[in-house]
Amino acid sequence: MAESIVEMRQKRIVLGITGGIAAYKAADLVRLLIKDGIEVQVVMTEAACGFITPVTMQALSGKPVFTDMWDARIADNMAHIELSRGADAIVVVPATTDFLAKLANGLADDLLSTLCVARECPLLVAPAMNRQMWENKATQRNVAQLARDGVVLLGPASGDQACGEVGMGRMLEAQQIFEAVTAFLQPKFLTGTHVLITAGPTFEAIDPVRGITNRSSGKMGYAIARAALDAGAKVTLVTGPVSLEAPAAARVERVESAGDMFEAVKKHAKAADIFIGVAAVADYRVAKTSKQKIKKTGADLDLKLVPNPDILAWVAALPKPPFCVGFAAESQKLHEFADAKRRRKKVPLMVANLAQDAIGADDNEVTLLDDIGTHTLPRASKPEIARQLVAHIAKRYKSRKNKSR
Ligand code: CTP
């Protein structure tokens, strides 16, 4: 390939935990961050240790947990500087009323507050407190000050509280914080672009209860949608039937058949800058769907199948097509078949993977093929592959755009 793959180094965050009942959610957050390949250094206040133990956090993060300014494990006794050196962010989950007040006033009387004052990286906090404490004028003043100081506030949300009341102050769920943190950490390669993505399988009805479908979990397409959003793009996700939660910030069009998917894509393709066809579109549908359930007779049943439109090839043939990326799932001769598919569908970039390795799995290994050559992204989680892919697509899209000026 003319341009090299964009190198993505491993992200590192310091996760601060303060003493609130929502501290238990920090355990789940660490699990999600580690699974995503992020290095996590946990720092806890003394009060946090009353809610959740450092042993739990150490087991989940795979690293010693620090609670004390004078911890002898740091050779020069500079834990307050050492621990956040090179970190991409400090994330405080949960952030209590007291801790927000400390931050707003620049107090540094324990390891975590000192780390926050001495930091060079961004600070994100997830407040968690009772409704009255959140509404208190002093808290609101502190929160406004923190926002002015550039601290990123994640939540809080409204809902059931540990004290039995309902209202504002409840901490976001671990998954929501995870999504906000990973989005924050991503370079904004795609700001100002509209990315249209197809994902999942299609389902071609035979009768009201039966149909033809392809095997596809939708995990790769959804991961790409999330990575494109995190890179700053506006995303339209046209999805076949899957059991996944779509990213909240995407515009989602739910479809069933290839015909429905084609109509949805036609609606959005002309306004898209980039089109990524990840869906496993059924190549055929039955010529005539039966309105009633077909009864078993014991005799052979002949179904006439007719071809579905090729959505990717249609988009690529538009007079002013978006930058088109296809996915080729092959069971053999991966590079040869995928490259032939790329030429046939006239798309600048094809992503090839082995169907038997990729379908339903949480990780993937893909090879990118374009008119210059091939490049393999080594096996990694689907979110990680998606991020590398989006970075590469952004680079290729921009260089193509510059050339056509
Ligand atoms: N694709 C599409 N519309 C179709 C079939 C495929 O948009 N009717 C897109 C897929 O989303 C994918 C790419 O084309 O990006 C390749 O899909 P694949 O099923 O591997 O290729 P086919 O053209 O169906 O070839 P074959 O089944 O012979 O391997």
Coordinates of C-alpha atoms and ligand atoms in Angstrom, one line a residue:
M1 CA 0.0 0.0 0.0
A2 CA 1.3 3.5 -0.8
E3 CA 0.4 4.9 2.6
S4 CA 1.2 2.9 5.7
I5 CA -1.4 1.8 8.2
V6 CA -2.0 4.4 10.9
E7 CA -0.2 3.2 14.1
M8 CA -2.5 3.2 17.1
R9 CA -0.5 3.0 20.4
Q10 CA -2.0 1.4 23.5
K11 CA -4.0 4.0 25.6
R12 CA -3.3 4.3 29.3
I13 CA -5.6 5.8 31.9
V14 CA -5.5 6.4 35.6
L15 CA -8.8 5.4 37.2
G16 CA -9.5 7.2 40.4
I17 CA -12.1 5.8 42.8
T18 CA -13.5 7.9 45.6
G19 CA -15.8 6.8 48.5
G20 CA -19.3 6.4 47.3
I21 CA -21.7 3.5 47.0
A22 CA -21.4 3.7 43.2
A23 CA -17.7 2.5 43.6
Y24 CA -18.9 -1.0 42.8
K25 CA -19.5 0.2 39.2
A26 CA -15.8 1.0 38.9
A27 CA -15.1 -2.7 39.0
D28 CA -17.2 -3.3 35.9
L29 CA -15.7 -0.3 34.2
V30 CA -12.1 -1.6 34.7
R31 CA -13.2 -4.9 33.2
L32 CA -14.6 -3.2 30.1
L33 CA -11.5 -1.0 29.7
I34 CA -9.1 -3.9 30.1
K35 CA -11.1 -6.0 27.6
D36 CA -10.8 -3.1 25.1
G37 CA -6.9 -3.2 25.4
I38 CA -6.6 -0.1 27.6
E39 CA -4.0 -0.1 30.3
V40 CA -5.6 0.9 33.6
Q41 CA -3.7 2.2 36.7
V42 CA -6.2 2.3 39.7
V43 CA -5.8 4.8 42.5
M44 CA -8.2 4.8 45.4
T45 CA -9.0 7.2 48.2
E46 CA -9.0 5.9 51.8
A47 CA -12.9 6.2 51.8
A48 CA -13.2 4.2 48.5
C49 CA -11.5 1.3 50.2
G50 CA -14.5 1.2 52.6
F51 CA -16.7 0.4 49.6
I52 CA -14.6 -1.8 47.4
T53 CA -11.3 -3.4 48.1
P54 CA -8.0 -2.7 46.4
V55 CA -7.6 -6.5 46.0
T56 CA -10.6 -6.6 43.7
M57 CA -9.4 -3.7 41.6
Q58 CA -5.9 -5.2 41.4
A59 CA -7.2 -8.5 40.2
L60 CA -9.3 -6.8 37.5
S61 CA -6.7 -4.3 36.4
G62 CA -3.7 -6.7 36.6
K63 CA -1.7 -3.9 38.3
P64 CA -0.9 -2.9 41.9
V65 CA -3.4 -0.4 43.3
F66 CA -2.2 2.8 44.9
T67 CA -3.9 4.5 47.8
D68 CA -1.1 6.3 49.6
M69 CA 1.1 9.3 48.7
W70 CA 4.1 7.7 50.3
D71 CA 3.9 4.3 48.8
A72 CA 7.4 2.8 49.0
R73 CA 6.8 0.9 45.7
I74 CA 7.5 4.1 43.8
A75 CA 11.3 4.4 44.0
D76 CA 11.6 8.2 44.3
N77 CA 8.4 8.6 46.5
M78 CA 6.8 10.7 43.7
A79 CA 3.6 8.6 43.3
H80 CA 1.6 11.8 42.8
I81 CA 3.6 12.6 39.6
E82 CA 4.8 9.1 38.5
L83 CA 1.4 7.4 38.3
S84 CA -0.1 9.8 35.8
R85 CA 3.1 10.3 33.7
G86 CA 2.3 9.3 30.1
A87 CA -1.4 8.8 30.9
D88 CA -4.0 9.8 28.3
A89 CA -6.5 10.8 30.9
I90 CA -7.4 10.6 34.6
V91 CA -11.0 9.3 35.0
V92 CA -12.6 9.6 38.5
V93 CA -15.4 7.1 39.0
P94 CA -17.4 7.8 41.2
A95 CA -16.6 11.4 42.0
T96 CA -18.3 12.3 45.3
T97 CA -19.6 15.8 46.4
D98 CA -16.5 16.2 48.6
F99 CA -14.1 15.2 45.8
L100 CA -15.7 17.6 43.3
A101 CA -15.3 20.4 45.9
K102 CA -11.7 19.5 46.4
L103 CA -11.0 19.5 42.6
A104 CA -12.8 22.8 42.1
N105 CA -10.6 24.4 44.7
G106 CA -7.3 22.7 43.8
L107 CA -7.0 20.9 47.1
A108 CA -4.3 18.2 47.2
D109 CA -4.5 16.4 50.5
D110 CA -4.3 12.7 49.4
L111 CA -2.8 10.8 46.5
L112 CA -5.8 11.0 44.1
S113 CA -6.5 14.7 44.6
T114 CA -2.7 15.5 44.3
L115 CA -2.5 13.5 41.1
C116 CA -5.4 15.5 39.7
V117 CA -3.7 18.8 40.6
A118 CA -0.3 17.7 39.3
R119 CA -1.6 16.2 36.0
E120 CA -0.7 17.2 32.4
C121 CA -3.5 15.1 30.9
P122 CA -7.3 15.6 30.6
L123 CA -9.5 14.9 33.6
L124 CA -12.9 13.2 33.3
V125 CA -15.2 12.8 36.3
A126 CA -18.4 10.8 36.8
P127 CA -20.3 12.4 39.7
A128 CA -22.4 10.2 42.0
M129 CA -24.4 11.5 44.9
N130 CA -27.8 11.9 46.5
R131 CA -30.3 14.3 44.8
Q132 CA -30.1 17.0 47.5
M133 CA -26.3 16.9 47.4
W134 CA -26.3 17.3 43.6
E135 CA -28.8 20.2 43.7
N136 CA -26.9 22.0 46.5
K137 CA -25.7 25.4 45.4
A138 CA -22.2 24.8 46.5
T139 CA -22.0 21.6 44.4
Q140 CA -23.5 23.4 41.4
R141 CA -21.0 26.2 41.8
N142 CA -18.1 23.6 42.0
V143 CA -19.4 21.7 38.9
A144 CA -19.7 25.0 36.9
Q145 CA -16.1 25.9 38.0
L146 CA -14.8 22.4 36.9
A147 CA -16.5 22.8 33.5
R148 CA -14.8 26.2 33.1
D149 CA -11.5 24.6 34.0
G150 CA -11.9 22.1 31.2
V151 CA -12.8 19.1 33.3
V152 CA -15.1 16.7 31.4
L153 CA -18.2 15.8 33.3
L154 CA -19.7 12.4 32.6
G155 CA -23.3 12.6 33.8
P156 CA -24.8 12.3 36.3
A157 CA -28.1 10.7 35.3
S158 CA -31.5 10.8 36.9
G159 CA -33.0 7.7 38.4
D160 CA -33.3 5.4 41.5
Q161 CA -30.7 6.3 44.2
A162 CA -29.1 4.2 46.9
C163 CA -30.9 6.3 49.6
G164 CA -34.3 5.2 48.2
E165 CA -35.0 8.6 46.5
V166 CA -35.4 9.2 42.8
G167 CA -33.7 12.1 41.1
M168 CA -30.5 13.6 39.6
G169 CA -27.2 12.5 40.9
R170 CA -27.2 8.8 40.0
M171 CA -23.9 7.8 38.4
L172 CA -23.9 6.7 34.8
E173 CA -23.7 2.9 34.2
A174 CA -20.2 1.4 33.6
Q175 CA -21.0 0.8 29.9
Q176 CA -22.0 4.4 29.4
I177 CA -18.8 5.7 31.1
F178 CA -16.7 3.2 29.1
E179 CA -18.2 4.5 25.8
A180 CA -17.7 8.1 26.8
V181 CA -14.1 7.5 27.8
T182 CA -13.1 5.5 24.7
A183 CA -14.8 8.1 22.5
F184 CA -12.9 10.8 24.3
L185 CA -9.6 9.1 23.7
Q186 CA -10.0 8.7 20.0
P187 CA -8.4 11.1 17.5
K188 CA -11.1 12.9 15.6
F189 CA -10.1 11.8 12.1
L190 CA -13.6 12.0 10.6
T191 CA -15.0 15.3 11.9
G192 CA -17.4 16.8 9.4
T193 CA -18.0 13.6 7.4
H194 CA -21.1 11.4 7.0
V195 CA -20.4 7.7 7.2
L196 CA -23.1 5.2 6.0
I197 CA -22.7 1.6 7.2
T198 CA -24.6 -1.6 6.6
A199 CA -24.4 -4.3 9.2
G200 CA -25.7 -7.7 10.3
P201 CA -27.4 -10.3 8.1
T202 CA -30.6 -9.8 5.9
F203 CA -33.6 -12.1 6.3
E204 CA -35.5 -13.2 3.2
A205 CA -38.9 -14.5 4.2
I206 CA -40.2 -17.7 2.6
D207 CA -43.5 -17.6 4.5
P208 CA -44.6 -15.9 7.8
V209 CA -42.4 -18.2 9.9
R210 CA -39.5 -19.2 7.7
G211 CA -36.8 -17.5 5.8
I212 CA -33.3 -17.5 4.3
T213 CA -30.5 -15.7 6.1
N214 CA -26.8 -15.4 6.4
R215 CA -24.7 -16.0 9.5
S216 CA -23.7 -12.7 10.9
S217 CA -23.7 -11.3 14.5
G218 CA -23.4 -7.7 13.4
K219 CA -20.5 -7.2 15.9
M220 CA -18.0 -6.0 13.3
G221 CA -20.4 -3.5 11.6
Y222 CA -21.6 -2.1 15.0
A223 CA -17.9 -1.8 16.2
I224 CA -17.1 0.2 13.0
A225 CA -20.2 2.4 13.6
R226 CA -19.0 3.1 17.1
A227 CA -15.4 3.7 16.0
A228 CA -16.6 6.1 13.2
L229 CA -18.7 8.0 15.8
D230 CA -15.7 8.2 18.2
A231 CA -13.6 9.6 15.3
G232 CA -16.1 12.5 15.0
A233 CA -18.2 11.3 12.1
K234 CA -22.0 11.5 11.7
V235 CA -23.1 7.9 11.3
T236 CA -26.1 6.3 9.7
L237 CA -26.3 2.6 10.5
V238 CA -28.6 0.4 8.3
T239 CA -28.9 -2.8 10.2
G240 CA -30.4 -6.2 9.5
P241 CA -31.8 -8.2 12.5
V242 CA -29.2 -8.6 15.2
S243 CA -29.4 -8.7 19.0
L244 CA -27.0 -5.9 19.7
E245 CA -27.5 -2.5 21.2
A246 CA -26.8 0.2 18.6
P247 CA -24.6 3.2 19.5
A248 CA -26.9 5.9 20.9
A249 CA -25.4 8.6 18.7
A250 CA -25.9 6.8 15.4
R251 CA -29.0 7.3 13.2
V252 CA -30.3 3.8 13.0
E253 CA -32.4 2.3 10.2
R254 CA -33.6 -1.2 11.1
V255 CA -34.4 -3.4 8.1
E256 CA -35.1 -7.1 7.4
S257 CA -34.6 -8.0 3.8
A258 CA -31.9 -7.1 1.2
G259 CA -34.6 -5.2 -0.6
D260 CA -35.3 -3.1 2.5
M261 CA -31.6 -2.5 3.1
F262 CA -31.2 -1.4 -0.5
E263 CA -34.0 1.2 -0.2
A264 CA -32.5 2.5 3.1
V265 CA -29.1 2.8 1.5
K266 CA -30.5 4.5 -1.6
K267 CA -32.1 7.1 0.7
H268 CA -28.7 8.0 2.4
A269 CA -26.0 7.2 -0.1
K270 CA -25.9 10.5 -2.0
A271 CA -25.3 12.5 1.2
A272 CA -22.6 10.1 2.4
D273 CA -18.9 10.8 2.2
I274 CA -17.9 7.2 3.1
F275 CA -19.9 4.0 2.6
I276 CA -18.9 0.8 4.4
G277 CA -20.8 -2.3 3.4
V278 CA -20.3 -4.7 6.3
A279 CA -23.6 -6.5 6.0
A280 CA -23.8 -10.1 5.0
V281 CA -26.5 -9.5 2.4
A282 CA -28.4 -12.6 1.2
D283 CA -27.6 -13.0 -2.4
Y284 CA -31.0 -14.6 -3.2
R285 CA -34.6 -14.2 -2.1
V286 CA -37.5 -16.5 -2.9
A287 CA -39.4 -15.4 -6.0
K288 CA -42.7 -15.4 -4.3
T289 CA -43.2 -15.1 -0.5
S290 CA -46.1 -17.2 0.7
K291 CA -48.6 -15.1 2.8
Q292 CA -49.7 -18.2 4.7
K293 CA -47.5 -20.7 6.4
I294 CA -46.5 -23.5 3.9
K295 CA -47.8 -26.8 5.3
K296 CA -45.6 -29.9 5.3
T297 CA -46.8 -32.5 2.8
G298 CA -43.9 -34.9 3.0
A299 CA -43.1 -34.3 -0.7
D300 CA -40.1 -32.4 -2.0
L301 CA -40.5 -28.6 -1.9
D302 CA -39.1 -26.5 -4.7
L303 CA -38.3 -22.9 -4.0
K304 CA -37.4 -20.6 -6.9
L305 CA -34.7 -18.1 -5.8
V306 CA -34.0 -14.9 -7.6
P307 CA -30.9 -12.7 -7.1
N308 CA -31.0 -9.7 -4.8
P309 CA -29.5 -6.3 -5.9
D310 CA -25.8 -5.8 -5.1
I311 CA -26.0 -2.8 -2.8
L312 CA -22.3 -2.1 -2.6
A313 CA -21.8 -2.3 -6.4
W314 CA -24.8 0.1 -6.8
V315 CA -23.3 2.7 -4.5
A316 CA -19.9 2.4 -6.1
A317 CA -21.5 3.0 -9.5
L318 CA -23.1 6.3 -8.5
P319 CA -22.0 9.3 -10.6
K320 CA -20.3 10.8 -7.6
P321 CA -19.9 7.8 -5.2
P322 CA -18.9 8.1 -1.6
F323 CA -15.5 6.5 -0.7
C324 CA -16.6 2.8 -0.8
V325 CA -15.3 0.0 1.4
G326 CA -16.5 -3.6 1.1
F327 CA -16.1 -6.6 3.3
A328 CA -15.3 -10.0 1.8
A329 CA -16.0 -13.1 4.0
E330 CA -14.3 -16.0 2.2
S331 CA -13.9 -19.6 3.3
Q332 CA -10.8 -20.2 1.1
K333 CA -8.3 -18.4 -1.2
L334 CA -8.9 -15.2 0.9
H335 CA -6.7 -12.7 -1.0
E336 CA -7.5 -13.9 -4.5
F337 CA -11.3 -14.0 -4.0
A338 CA -11.4 -10.8 -2.1
D339 CA -9.4 -8.9 -4.7
A340 CA -11.5 -10.3 -7.5
K341 CA -14.5 -9.0 -5.6
R342 CA -12.9 -5.6 -5.1
R343 CA -12.4 -5.3 -8.9
R344 CA -15.8 -6.6 -9.8
K345 CA -17.6 -4.2 -7.5
K346 CA -15.2 -1.4 -8.4
V347 CA -14.5 -0.3 -4.8
P348 CA -11.2 1.3 -3.8
L349 CA -10.8 -0.8 -0.6
M350 CA -11.9 -4.3 0.3
V351 CA -11.5 -5.8 3.8
A352 CA -11.0 -9.5 3.7
N353 CA -11.6 -12.0 6.5
L354 CA -12.0 -15.7 6.8
A355 CA -15.7 -16.5 7.5
Q356 CA -14.9 -19.4 9.7
D357 CA -12.7 -17.2 12.0
A358 CA -14.8 -14.1 12.1
I359 CA -18.5 -15.0 12.3
G360 CA -19.9 -14.5 15.8
A361 CA -16.4 -14.2 17.3
D362 CA -15.3 -11.3 19.5
D363 CA -12.1 -10.8 17.7
N364 CA -10.9 -10.8 14.1
E365 CA -8.0 -10.7 11.7
V366 CA -8.5 -8.8 8.5
T367 CA -6.5 -8.0 5.4
L368 CA -7.0 -4.7 3.6
L369 CA -6.7 -4.8 -0.2
D370 CA -6.5 -1.9 -2.5
D371 CA -5.0 -1.2 -5.9
I372 CA -1.5 -1.0 -4.5
G373 CA -1.3 -4.1 -2.3
T374 CA -2.3 -5.8 0.8
H375 CA -1.9 -5.2 4.5
T376 CA -2.9 -7.5 7.4
L377 CA -4.2 -6.2 10.7
P378 CA -3.1 -8.8 13.2
R379 CA -5.8 -10.6 15.3
A380 CA -7.4 -8.2 17.9
S381 CA -10.8 -7.5 19.4
K382 CA -13.4 -6.3 16.9
P383 CA -13.5 -2.8 18.5
E384 CA -9.7 -2.5 18.1
I385 CA -9.8 -3.8 14.5
A386 CA -12.6 -1.2 13.9
R387 CA -10.6 1.6 15.3
Q388 CA -7.5 0.8 13.1
L389 CA -9.8 0.3 10.1
V390 CA -11.5 3.7 10.6
A391 CA -8.2 5.4 11.0
H392 CA -7.0 3.8 7.7
I393 CA -10.2 4.6 5.9
A394 CA -10.1 8.2 7.0
K395 CA -6.5 8.5 5.7
R396 CA -7.4 7.0 2.3
Y397 CA -10.6 9.1 2.0
K398 CA -8.7 12.3 2.7
S399 CA -5.9 11.6 0.3
R400 CA -8.4 10.7 -2.4
K401 CA -10.3 13.9 -1.8
N402 CA -7.1 16.0 -2.0
K403 CA -6.2 14.3 -5.3
S404 CA -9.6 15.1 -6.8
R405 CA -9.3 18.8 -6.0
Ligands
CTP1 N1 -22.9 -6.9 -0.7 C1 -23.9 -6.0 -1.0 N2 -25.1 -6.5 -1.6 C2 -25.2 -7.8 -1.9 C3 -24.1 -8.7 -1.7 C4 -23.0 -8.2 -1.0 O1 -23.8 -4.8 -0.7 N3 -26.3 -8.2 -2.5 C5 -21.7 -6.4 -0.1 C6 -21.4 -6.9 1.3 O2 -22.0 -6.0 2.2 C7 -19.9 -6.8 1.3 C8 -19.5 -7.2 -0.1 O3 -20.6 -6.8 -0.9 O4 -19.4 -5.5 1.6 C9 -19.1 -8.6 -0.4 O5 -20.1 -9.4 0.1 P1 -20.0 -11.0 -0.2 O6 -21.2 -11.6 0.2 O7 -18.7 -11.6 0.4 O8 -19.8 -11.0 -1.8 P2 -20.8 -11.5 -2.9 O9 -20.8 -10.5 -3.9 O10 -22.1 -12.0 -2.3 O11 -20.0 -12.8 -3.5 P3 -20.0 -14.3 -3.1 O12 -21.2 -14.6 -2.3 O13 -20.0 -15.0 -4.4 O14 -18.7 -14.6 -2.3

